[in-house]
Structures are given as C-alpha cells and as structure tokens.
Amino acid sequence: MNINATLFGQTIAFVIFVAICWKYVWPPIIAAMAEREKRIADGLEAAKKADDSLEEAQLAFDKELNKAKVEASELIDKANQRASQIVSDAKNKAQDEAEKILSSASKTIENETNNAKEELKSQMSEIIIDTTQKILDQEISPEKHDDLLKKAAAEL
Amino acid sequence: MAKELTSSSYIQHHLTNLTCGKVDEGWTCDPHRVEEMGFWAFHVDSLGWSVFLGIVFIVLFRLGIPKLTTEAPSGLQNFVEMVVEFVNENVRSIFTSATNPLIGPIALTIMVWVFLMNLMDLVPVDYLPELAKGVGLEYFKVVPTTDPNITLGMALAVFILTIFYSIKVKGLKGFIGELTLHPFGKYMIPVNIVLEGVNFIAKPISLGLRLFGNLYAGEMVFILIALMMFFSSFAFGIMGIFLHVGWALFHILILALQAFIFMVLTVVYLAMAHETEDH
C-alpha cells in the first residue's frame, strides 16, 4: 500500500471524467429538466386560465339564462293577456251576433205572425163572405127581399 | 500457488495491488519487484477499475439515455434525473454566494463515481481476485477506494481546483492574504502561516483519508469474515454467511454515505474558495 504515481493517474482520470460530465452529461439533463419544469408551469397556468374562463362562461351563461327566463315569463304574461283579450273579444262579438240573430229572428217571427194574421183575416173574410153569400143565396130571394134591396138601392 | 495458505498470507494477498512500474530493465508488472519501482509505479487494478467505473458512469448518465424526453420520463432517465436533481439541490444549498457552472458536474461525477467504486466492495472478496488468478495475475485488488492513491488523487484534484478558484475569485494577493493575515493580523504572520497552512492542507488530506479509511475498514471486515469461513469449522462457515450478509447490508449505508460526504465536502471547499468577504 504505497503512495505512488497512481495518485496522479487518478487525478488525471478525475479531471477527464469531470470534463466529460461537464461537456456532455450535465447540460442535456439539466436542459431537459428545465424545459419540463417550464412546460409543467405553462400547463398549470393554462389550466388556471381555462378554469377562470370556464367560470366566466358559467357566469355569462347564468346571466343569459336568467335573462331568458325573465323574457319568457314576460312573453307568457303577454300571451295570457292577449289570449284573455281575444276570448273576451270573441265573447262580446258572439253576444252581439247572438243578439242580432235574436232580434232579427223575433222580427221575422213578428212579420210571419202578421202575415199569418193577415192571411187568416183575408181567408176568414173570404170564408165569411162565401158563407154569407151561400146563406144569403138561400135566404134572399129577389121576391122576398125586394123591398130590402130597393131600400138598399135607395140608400145608395 | 505453491505457498501454503495462511491467515496472514490470505489477508496480505487481498491487500496487495497489481502494480506495474519501471525497473532498471524497463517496465514490468512483477509483484516481487515493487520495491524497485519506487514512486513511479501504477496500481493497474485500482486505476483500471476506477476508469472502468467512470466509463460506467458516463454510459449510464449519457449514452444510456440518448433521447432525453421532456415528457414524463421513464426508466433510466427517471433515475438519472433523480440523482442530478439531488446533486443540484445540494450544490445550490451550499453554493449561495456565487455561481459556477462547473460545480454541478464536479459534484455529480464525484458522487456517482465514488459510489460505484465503493459499490465494488459488495462483490464478495474472492470472486474477482480468483478470476484474475485464472488469467495469471497474482494480485488483484477490486475496490479502488480502498487504495489511498485513488482517494487522495481525487482529493488532490479538488485541492488544485480550490486553489485555482481561490486565486481566480480573490486574486493572488487575496489568496495569500487569507493564508497569512488570519487569525492574528499582520504582526503574527509566521504563526498565521502555520495555523492557516495546517488548516489548508488538512482539508484535502482528511477528504481523501476519510473515504479511504471507511472503505478500507469495511473491506477488511469482509476479508476477515471470508477468512473465518475458510479456516474454521462448518458451523463458523454458516455463521460467516449471515455475518457477511449482515455486514453487506450495513455497508450499503456506508458506501452511499461516504460518496455523499465526499461530494458535499468537495462542494463546501469549493464554495469556501468562492467566498470573498472577510471573516
């Protein structure tokens, strides 16, 4: 176990290996690690951004949804109003129409009644006249009623 | 081997490196001529494993993942990123006053490389040496970090870097001033040099010897457990298996911890070299 030139041999070997490590081993590994670190940091930041924008979008969505809800309820109210108006309009119209029909009907009935009455009157008078004529034809003979006729003629 | 196997020869065998060096006739790897080689000898086994495991580190961390994905990582990339992240976090928490793009790679290299070298300690002590014997190598030490040359070699590199950055950040004047004008001011320069010099030199030496000592001790325990299984009765052999497993499990902790400590201290020393404010 002597101290000999092995000492310097090892020193030279050490310097050579350190040089190789310095030139070829250390830099690529450190660079790869640094790049990965950067990529991870970027990824995390992007994820955070995406999270934020998602939240924003959620907020906007909620806002839009509420707006839409309000609009919809307004529309429904309006529609209801309009519907009830239409119904009430229709009702009024129908009532008017009904009244009109009723009045025209009653007028017609009145007319018909009058007509019938007239007809009846005329028929009755005809019948009466007919019957009267028949009776008169039997009863009245010129001889019997001569003076009567004369009287009538005189009256004329 | 012709020699009879004894306890001491077994241990000695496990603690001897495969050494190659220059003798009068030229280069040789003869284990019997190590004394002749003097300082200019190389522990071929330690250096070989050390370089091989360094290549394993490069392969694992670069060639193993040719396509780095920035999507969710999987498999090896996952593991690599985990380690790099861990190292980077440590470096950042220690290096607060200055930035230096070289510190991260240094820390990563040290931690993974030292850990891999320590990990060789978990290979049962006789496997690889016996294999080496098969190809004719008499001595073959497997764990590089049980060789003080290896740990002190790395500490030396860290020491040089510390001096380099001290001078670069504070200037030569500032660096010398730091060594001479503390802690007693300019009238006590000799005392200051002794105190600060010891402090300065102790850092790399303790850095290297700490790792060496921990791993050497761990390796020694493995060798002793193996020794017990070889030279004792069957009952001791069975016990040795449990001891080995237990020590290996416990040792995993030490392996990782020592690699981590070596890395942290390196970063701390380098951070201190970058600190400009006066104490």
Coordinates of C-alpha atoms in Angstrom, one line a residue:
Chain A
M1 CA 0.0 0.0 0.0
N2 CA 2.4 2.6 -1.2
I3 CA 1.7 6.1 -2.3
N4 CA 2.9 6.2 -5.9
A5 CA 2.1 7.6 -9.3
T6 CA -1.4 6.0 -9.2
L7 CA -2.2 9.3 -7.3
F8 CA -1.6 11.4 -10.4
G9 CA -3.2 8.8 -12.6
Q10 CA -6.4 9.1 -10.6
T11 CA -6.1 12.9 -10.6
I12 CA -5.9 13.0 -14.4
A13 CA -8.7 10.5 -14.7
F14 CA -10.8 12.6 -12.4
V15 CA -10.2 15.7 -14.5
I16 CA -11.1 13.9 -17.7
F17 CA -14.3 12.5 -16.3
V18 CA -15.3 15.8 -14.8
A19 CA -14.7 17.4 -18.2
I20 CA -16.8 14.8 -20.0
C21 CA -19.5 15.2 -17.4
W22 CA -19.3 19.0 -17.7
K23 CA -19.5 18.9 -21.5
Y24 CA -21.8 16.0 -22.3
V25 CA -23.6 14.7 -19.3
W26 CA -24.7 17.6 -17.2
P27 CA -26.0 20.2 -19.7
P28 CA -28.6 18.0 -21.6
I29 CA -30.1 16.6 -18.4
I30 CA -30.4 20.0 -16.8
A31 CA -31.8 21.4 -20.0
A32 CA -34.4 18.6 -20.3
M33 CA -35.4 19.1 -16.7
A34 CA -35.6 22.9 -17.0
E35 CA -37.7 22.5 -20.1
R36 CA -40.0 20.0 -18.5
E37 CA -40.3 22.4 -15.5
K38 CA -41.3 25.2 -17.8
R39 CA -43.8 23.0 -19.7
I40 CA -45.4 22.0 -16.4
A41 CA -45.6 25.6 -15.2
D42 CA -47.1 26.6 -18.6
G43 CA -49.6 23.8 -18.4
L44 CA -50.6 24.7 -14.9
E45 CA -51.0 28.3 -15.9
A46 CA -53.1 27.3 -19.0
A47 CA -55.2 25.1 -16.7
K48 CA -55.8 28.0 -14.4
K49 CA -56.7 30.3 -17.3
A50 CA -59.1 27.7 -18.6
D51 CA -60.6 27.4 -15.2
D52 CA -61.1 31.1 -15.0
S53 CA -62.6 31.3 -18.4
L54 CA -64.9 28.4 -17.6
E55 CA -66.0 30.3 -14.5
E56 CA -66.6 33.4 -16.6
A57 CA -68.5 31.4 -19.2
Q58 CA -70.6 29.9 -16.4
L59 CA -71.4 33.4 -15.1
A60 CA -72.3 34.6 -18.5
F61 CA -74.4 31.5 -19.0
D62 CA -76.2 32.1 -15.8
K63 CA -76.8 35.7 -16.7
E64 CA -78.2 34.8 -20.1
L65 CA -80.3 32.1 -18.6
N66 CA -81.9 34.5 -16.1
K67 CA -82.5 37.0 -18.8
A68 CA -84.1 34.3 -21.0
K69 CA -86.2 33.2 -18.0
V70 CA -87.4 36.8 -17.4
E71 CA -88.2 37.3 -21.1
A72 CA -90.0 34.0 -21.3
S73 CA -92.2 34.9 -18.3
E74 CA -92.9 38.3 -19.8
L75 CA -93.8 36.6 -23.0
I76 CA -96.1 34.2 -21.3
D77 CA -97.8 37.0 -19.4
K78 CA -98.3 38.9 -22.6
A79 CA -99.6 35.9 -24.3
N80 CA -102.0 35.2 -21.5
Q81 CA -103.3 38.8 -21.6
R82 CA -103.7 38.6 -25.3
A83 CA -105.5 35.3 -25.1
S84 CA -107.9 36.6 -22.5
Q85 CA -108.4 39.6 -24.6
I86 CA -109.1 37.5 -27.6
V87 CA -111.5 35.4 -25.6
S88 CA -113.3 38.3 -24.2
D89 CA -113.5 40.0 -27.7
A90 CA -114.9 36.8 -29.1
K91 CA -117.4 36.6 -26.3
N92 CA -118.5 40.2 -26.9
K93 CA -118.7 39.5 -30.6
A94 CA -120.7 36.4 -30.1
Q95 CA -123.0 38.1 -27.8
D96 CA -123.6 40.9 -30.3
E97 CA -124.1 38.4 -33.0
A98 CA -126.5 36.4 -30.9
E99 CA -128.4 39.5 -30.0
K100 CA -128.6 40.4 -33.6
I101 CA -129.8 37.0 -34.6
L102 CA -132.3 37.0 -31.9
S103 CA -133.7 40.4 -32.8
S104 CA -133.8 39.5 -36.5
A105 CA -135.5 36.3 -35.6
S106 CA -138.0 37.9 -33.4
K107 CA -138.6 40.4 -36.2
T108 CA -139.1 37.7 -38.7
I109 CA -141.4 35.9 -36.3
E110 CA -143.4 39.1 -35.9
N111 CA -143.6 39.5 -39.6
E112 CA -144.6 36.0 -40.1
T113 CA -147.2 36.3 -37.4
N114 CA -148.5 39.5 -39.0
N115 CA -148.5 37.8 -42.4
A116 CA -150.3 34.8 -41.0
K117 CA -152.7 37.1 -39.3
E118 CA -153.3 39.0 -42.5
E119 CA -153.8 35.8 -44.4
L120 CA -156.1 34.4 -41.8
K121 CA -158.0 37.6 -41.8
S122 CA -158.4 37.6 -45.5
Q123 CA -159.2 33.9 -45.6
M124 CA -161.7 34.3 -42.9
S125 CA -163.4 37.2 -44.6
E126 CA -163.5 35.2 -47.8
I127 CA -164.9 32.3 -45.9
I128 CA -167.3 34.6 -44.2
I129 CA -168.3 36.3 -47.4
D130 CA -168.6 32.9 -49.1
T131 CA -170.6 31.5 -46.3
T132 CA -172.6 34.7 -46.0
Q133 CA -173.2 34.5 -49.8
K134 CA -174.4 31.0 -49.5
I135 CA -176.6 31.8 -46.7
L136 CA -177.8 34.8 -48.4
D137 CA -178.3 32.9 -51.6
Q138 CA -180.6 30.6 -49.9
E139 CA -182.4 33.2 -47.8
I140 CA -182.5 36.0 -50.0
S141 CA -184.8 35.7 -52.9
P142 CA -185.5 38.7 -55.0
E143 CA -189.1 38.5 -54.3
K144 CA -188.8 38.2 -50.6
H145 CA -186.2 40.8 -50.3
D146 CA -187.2 43.1 -53.0
D147 CA -188.2 45.9 -50.8
L148 CA -185.0 45.4 -48.8
L149 CA -183.0 45.6 -52.0
K150 CA -184.9 48.6 -53.1
K151 CA -184.2 50.2 -49.8
A152 CA -180.5 49.5 -50.1
A153 CA -180.6 50.8 -53.6
A154 CA -182.3 53.8 -52.5
E155 CA -179.8 54.3 -49.8
L156 CA -177.0 54.1 -52.4
Chain B
M1 CA 0.1 -21.0 -5.5
A2 CA 2.9 -23.1 -4.2
K3 CA 3.0 -21.4 -0.8
E4 CA 0.7 -22.7 1.9
L5 CA -2.3 -20.5 2.5
T6 CA -2.2 -19.0 6.0
S7 CA -4.4 -16.3 7.5
S8 CA -1.8 -13.7 7.2
S9 CA -0.9 -14.6 3.6
Y10 CA -4.6 -14.5 2.7
I11 CA -5.0 -11.0 4.1
Q12 CA -1.8 -9.9 2.7
H13 CA -2.8 -11.2 -0.7
H14 CA -6.1 -9.2 -0.5
L15 CA -4.3 -6.0 0.4
T16 CA -1.7 -6.1 -2.3
N17 CA -2.3 -4.2 -5.6
L18 CA -1.4 -5.3 -9.0
T19 CA 1.5 -2.9 -9.6
C20 CA 3.3 -2.1 -12.8
G21 CA 6.3 0.2 -12.9
K22 CA 9.7 0.9 -14.2
V23 CA 12.7 -1.0 -13.0
D24 CA 16.2 -0.8 -14.4
E25 CA 15.4 -3.2 -17.3
G26 CA 12.2 -1.4 -18.3
W27 CA 8.5 -1.7 -17.4
T28 CA 7.3 -4.8 -15.5
C29 CA 4.3 -6.0 -13.5
D30 CA 6.3 -8.4 -11.5
P31 CA 4.9 -8.3 -7.9
H32 CA 8.3 -9.2 -6.5
R33 CA 10.0 -6.1 -7.8
V34 CA 7.6 -3.5 -6.4
E35 CA 10.2 -2.2 -4.1
E36 CA 12.5 -1.4 -7.0
M37 CA 9.8 0.6 -8.8
G38 CA 9.8 3.4 -6.2
F39 CA 7.3 6.2 -6.8
W40 CA 6.8 5.8 -10.5
A41 CA 4.6 2.7 -10.2
F42 CA 0.9 2.4 -11.0
H43 CA -1.7 0.3 -9.3
V44 CA -3.1 -1.0 -12.5
D45 CA -6.1 -2.7 -10.8
S46 CA -7.2 0.3 -8.9
L47 CA -6.8 2.6 -11.8
G48 CA -8.4 0.2 -14.2
W49 CA -11.5 -0.3 -12.1
S50 CA -11.6 3.4 -11.4
V51 CA -11.6 4.3 -15.1
F52 CA -13.9 1.4 -16.0
L53 CA -16.4 2.6 -13.4
G54 CA -16.0 6.2 -14.6
I55 CA -17.0 4.9 -18.0
V56 CA -19.9 3.1 -16.5
F57 CA -21.0 6.4 -15.0
I58 CA -20.8 8.2 -18.4
V59 CA -22.6 5.3 -20.1
L60 CA -25.4 5.3 -17.5
F61 CA -25.9 9.0 -17.5
R62 CA -25.4 9.9 -21.1
L63 CA -25.2 7.0 -23.5
G64 CA -27.9 5.1 -21.7
I65 CA -30.4 7.8 -22.4
P66 CA -29.7 9.1 -26.0
K67 CA -33.1 10.6 -26.2
L68 CA -33.9 12.8 -23.3
T69 CA -37.6 13.3 -23.2
T70 CA -39.3 16.4 -21.8
E71 CA -42.5 14.3 -21.4
A72 CA -42.9 12.2 -18.3
P73 CA -39.5 10.4 -18.0
S74 CA -39.3 6.7 -17.5
G75 CA -36.8 4.1 -16.6
L76 CA -33.1 5.1 -16.6
Q77 CA -33.9 8.8 -17.3
N78 CA -36.1 8.9 -14.2
F79 CA -33.2 7.6 -12.1
V80 CA -30.7 9.9 -13.7
E81 CA -32.9 12.9 -13.2
M82 CA -33.5 12.0 -9.6
V83 CA -29.7 11.8 -9.0
V84 CA -29.0 15.0 -10.9
E85 CA -31.8 16.8 -9.1
F86 CA -30.4 15.6 -5.7
V87 CA -26.9 16.8 -6.5
N88 CA -28.1 20.1 -8.0
E89 CA -30.2 20.8 -4.9
N90 CA -27.2 20.1 -2.6
V91 CA -24.9 22.3 -4.7
R92 CA -27.5 25.1 -4.7
S93 CA -28.0 25.0 -1.0
I94 CA -24.2 25.1 -0.3
F95 CA -23.3 27.5 -3.1
T96 CA -25.3 30.5 -2.2
S97 CA -22.9 33.4 -2.6
A98 CA -21.5 32.6 -6.1
T99 CA -22.4 30.6 -9.2
N100 CA -20.1 28.4 -11.1
P101 CA -21.3 26.1 -13.9
L102 CA -18.5 23.6 -13.2
I103 CA -19.5 22.8 -9.6
G104 CA -22.6 20.7 -10.5
P105 CA -20.8 18.4 -12.9
I106 CA -17.9 18.0 -10.4
A107 CA -20.3 17.1 -7.7
L108 CA -22.3 14.7 -9.9
T109 CA -19.1 13.0 -11.1
I110 CA -17.8 12.6 -7.6
M111 CA -20.9 11.3 -6.1
V112 CA -21.8 8.7 -8.7
W113 CA -18.2 7.7 -9.5
V114 CA -17.2 7.3 -5.8
F115 CA -20.5 5.4 -5.2
L116 CA -19.8 3.0 -8.0
M117 CA -16.2 2.5 -6.8
N118 CA -17.5 1.9 -3.2
L119 CA -20.1 -0.5 -4.6
M120 CA -17.3 -2.9 -5.7
D121 CA -16.9 -3.6 -2.0
L122 CA -20.1 -5.6 -2.1
V123 CA -18.7 -8.1 -4.6
P124 CA -17.6 -11.0 -2.4
V125 CA -13.9 -10.5 -1.7
D126 CA -12.5 -13.6 -3.5
Y127 CA -14.6 -13.6 -6.8
L128 CA -12.6 -11.2 -8.9
P129 CA -9.1 -11.9 -7.5
E130 CA -9.7 -15.6 -8.2
L131 CA -10.8 -14.8 -11.7
A132 CA -7.7 -12.7 -12.1
K133 CA -5.6 -15.5 -10.8
G134 CA -7.2 -17.6 -13.6
V135 CA -5.6 -15.3 -16.2
G136 CA -2.3 -15.2 -14.4
L137 CA -2.4 -12.1 -12.3
E138 CA -1.2 -12.9 -8.8
Y139 CA -2.6 -9.8 -7.1
F140 CA -5.8 -8.1 -7.9
K141 CA -7.5 -5.5 -5.7
V142 CA -11.0 -4.7 -6.7
V143 CA -12.2 -1.7 -4.7
P144 CA -10.5 1.4 -5.9
T145 CA -11.5 3.5 -2.9
T146 CA -9.6 1.2 -0.6
D147 CA -6.5 2.4 -2.3
P148 CA -5.3 5.7 -0.7
N149 CA -3.8 6.7 -4.1
I150 CA -7.2 6.8 -5.6
T151 CA -8.9 8.8 -2.8
L152 CA -6.0 11.2 -2.3
G153 CA -5.8 11.5 -6.1
M154 CA -9.3 12.8 -6.2
A155 CA -8.7 15.0 -3.1
L156 CA -5.6 16.4 -4.9
A157 CA -7.8 17.4 -7.9
V158 CA -10.2 19.0 -5.6
F159 CA -7.3 20.8 -3.8
I160 CA -6.0 22.1 -7.0
L161 CA -9.4 23.3 -8.0
T162 CA -9.8 25.0 -4.6
I163 CA -6.5 26.9 -5.1
F164 CA -7.4 27.8 -8.7
Y165 CA -10.8 29.3 -7.8
S166 CA -9.4 31.0 -4.7
I167 CA -6.9 32.8 -6.8
K168 CA -9.4 33.4 -9.6
V169 CA -12.0 34.9 -7.3
K170 CA -9.9 36.7 -4.7
G171 CA -6.7 37.4 -6.7
L172 CA -3.3 36.1 -5.8
K173 CA -3.0 38.8 -3.2
G174 CA -6.3 38.0 -1.6
F175 CA -5.4 34.3 -1.5
I176 CA -2.1 34.8 0.1
G177 CA -3.6 37.3 2.5
E178 CA -6.2 34.8 3.5
L179 CA -3.4 32.4 4.4
T180 CA -1.1 34.9 6.2
L181 CA -3.3 37.6 7.8
H182 CA -5.6 35.3 9.7
P183 CA -6.4 34.8 12.5
F184 CA -4.0 37.2 14.3
G185 CA -3.4 40.1 11.9
K186 CA -0.3 41.2 10.1
Y187 CA 2.2 41.2 13.0
M188 CA 1.9 37.5 13.6
I189 CA 2.4 36.3 10.0
P190 CA 4.6 33.2 10.8
V191 CA 2.0 31.9 13.3
N192 CA -0.7 32.7 10.9
I193 CA 1.0 30.7 8.2
V194 CA 1.4 27.7 10.4
L195 CA -2.2 27.8 11.6
E196 CA -3.8 28.5 8.3
G197 CA -1.4 26.3 6.4
V198 CA -2.3 23.3 8.5
N199 CA -5.9 24.1 8.1
F200 CA -5.4 24.4 4.3
I201 CA -3.5 21.2 3.9
A202 CA -5.7 19.2 6.3
K203 CA -8.8 19.7 4.1
P204 CA -7.7 17.6 1.1
I205 CA -5.8 15.0 3.2
S206 CA -8.8 14.5 5.5
L207 CA -11.1 14.4 2.5
G208 CA -9.1 11.6 0.9
L209 CA -8.2 9.7 4.0
R210 CA -11.8 9.7 5.3
L211 CA -13.1 7.9 2.3
F212 CA -10.1 5.6 2.2
G213 CA -10.3 4.7 5.9
N214 CA -14.0 3.9 5.8
L215 CA -13.8 1.7 2.8
Y216 CA -10.5 0.1 3.9
A217 CA -12.1 -0.8 7.2
G218 CA -15.2 -2.2 5.5
E219 CA -13.1 -4.2 3.1
M220 CA -11.1 -5.5 6.0
V221 CA -14.2 -6.7 7.8
F222 CA -15.3 -8.5 4.6
I223 CA -11.8 -10.2 4.3
L224 CA -11.9 -11.3 8.0
I225 CA -15.4 -12.7 7.6
A226 CA -14.3 -14.6 4.5
L227 CA -11.2 -15.8 6.4
M228 CA -13.4 -17.1 9.1
M229 CA -15.4 -19.2 6.6
F230 CA -12.2 -20.6 5.1
F231 CA -10.3 -21.6 8.1
S232 CA -12.9 -22.5 10.7
S233 CA -15.4 -25.3 11.1
F234 CA -18.6 -25.8 9.2
A235 CA -20.7 -24.1 11.9
F236 CA -18.5 -21.0 11.7
G237 CA -18.9 -21.1 8.0
I238 CA -22.6 -20.9 8.2
M239 CA -22.4 -18.1 10.7
G240 CA -20.0 -16.4 8.4
I241 CA -22.6 -16.3 5.7
F242 CA -25.0 -14.5 7.9
L243 CA -22.3 -12.2 9.1
H244 CA -21.4 -11.4 5.5
V245 CA -25.0 -10.6 4.6
G246 CA -25.5 -8.5 7.7
W247 CA -22.3 -6.5 7.1
A248 CA -23.0 -6.1 3.4
L249 CA -26.5 -4.7 4.2
F250 CA -25.0 -2.3 6.8
H251 CA -22.2 -1.5 4.4
I252 CA -24.6 -0.3 1.7
L253 CA -25.3 2.6 4.0
I254 CA -21.6 3.4 4.4
L255 CA -21.0 3.2 0.7
A256 CA -23.7 5.7 -0.2
L257 CA -22.9 7.9 2.8
Q258 CA -19.2 8.2 2.1
A259 CA -19.9 9.0 -1.6
F260 CA -22.3 11.7 -0.4
I261 CA -19.9 13.1 2.2
F262 CA -17.1 13.3 -0.4
M263 CA -19.4 15.2 -2.7
V264 CA -20.7 17.6 -0.1
L265 CA -17.2 18.4 1.3
T266 CA -15.9 19.0 -2.2
V267 CA -18.7 21.4 -2.8
V268 CA -18.2 23.1 0.6
Y269 CA -14.4 23.5 -0.1
L270 CA -15.1 25.0 -3.5
A271 CA -17.8 27.3 -2.1
M272 CA -15.3 28.5 0.5
A273 CA -12.9 29.2 -2.3
H274 CA -15.5 31.4 -3.8
E275 CA -16.3 33.4 -0.7
T276 CA -14.8 36.8 -0.9
E277 CA -15.9 38.6 2.3
D278 CA -13.5 38.8 5.2
H279 CA -14.1 36.9 8.3

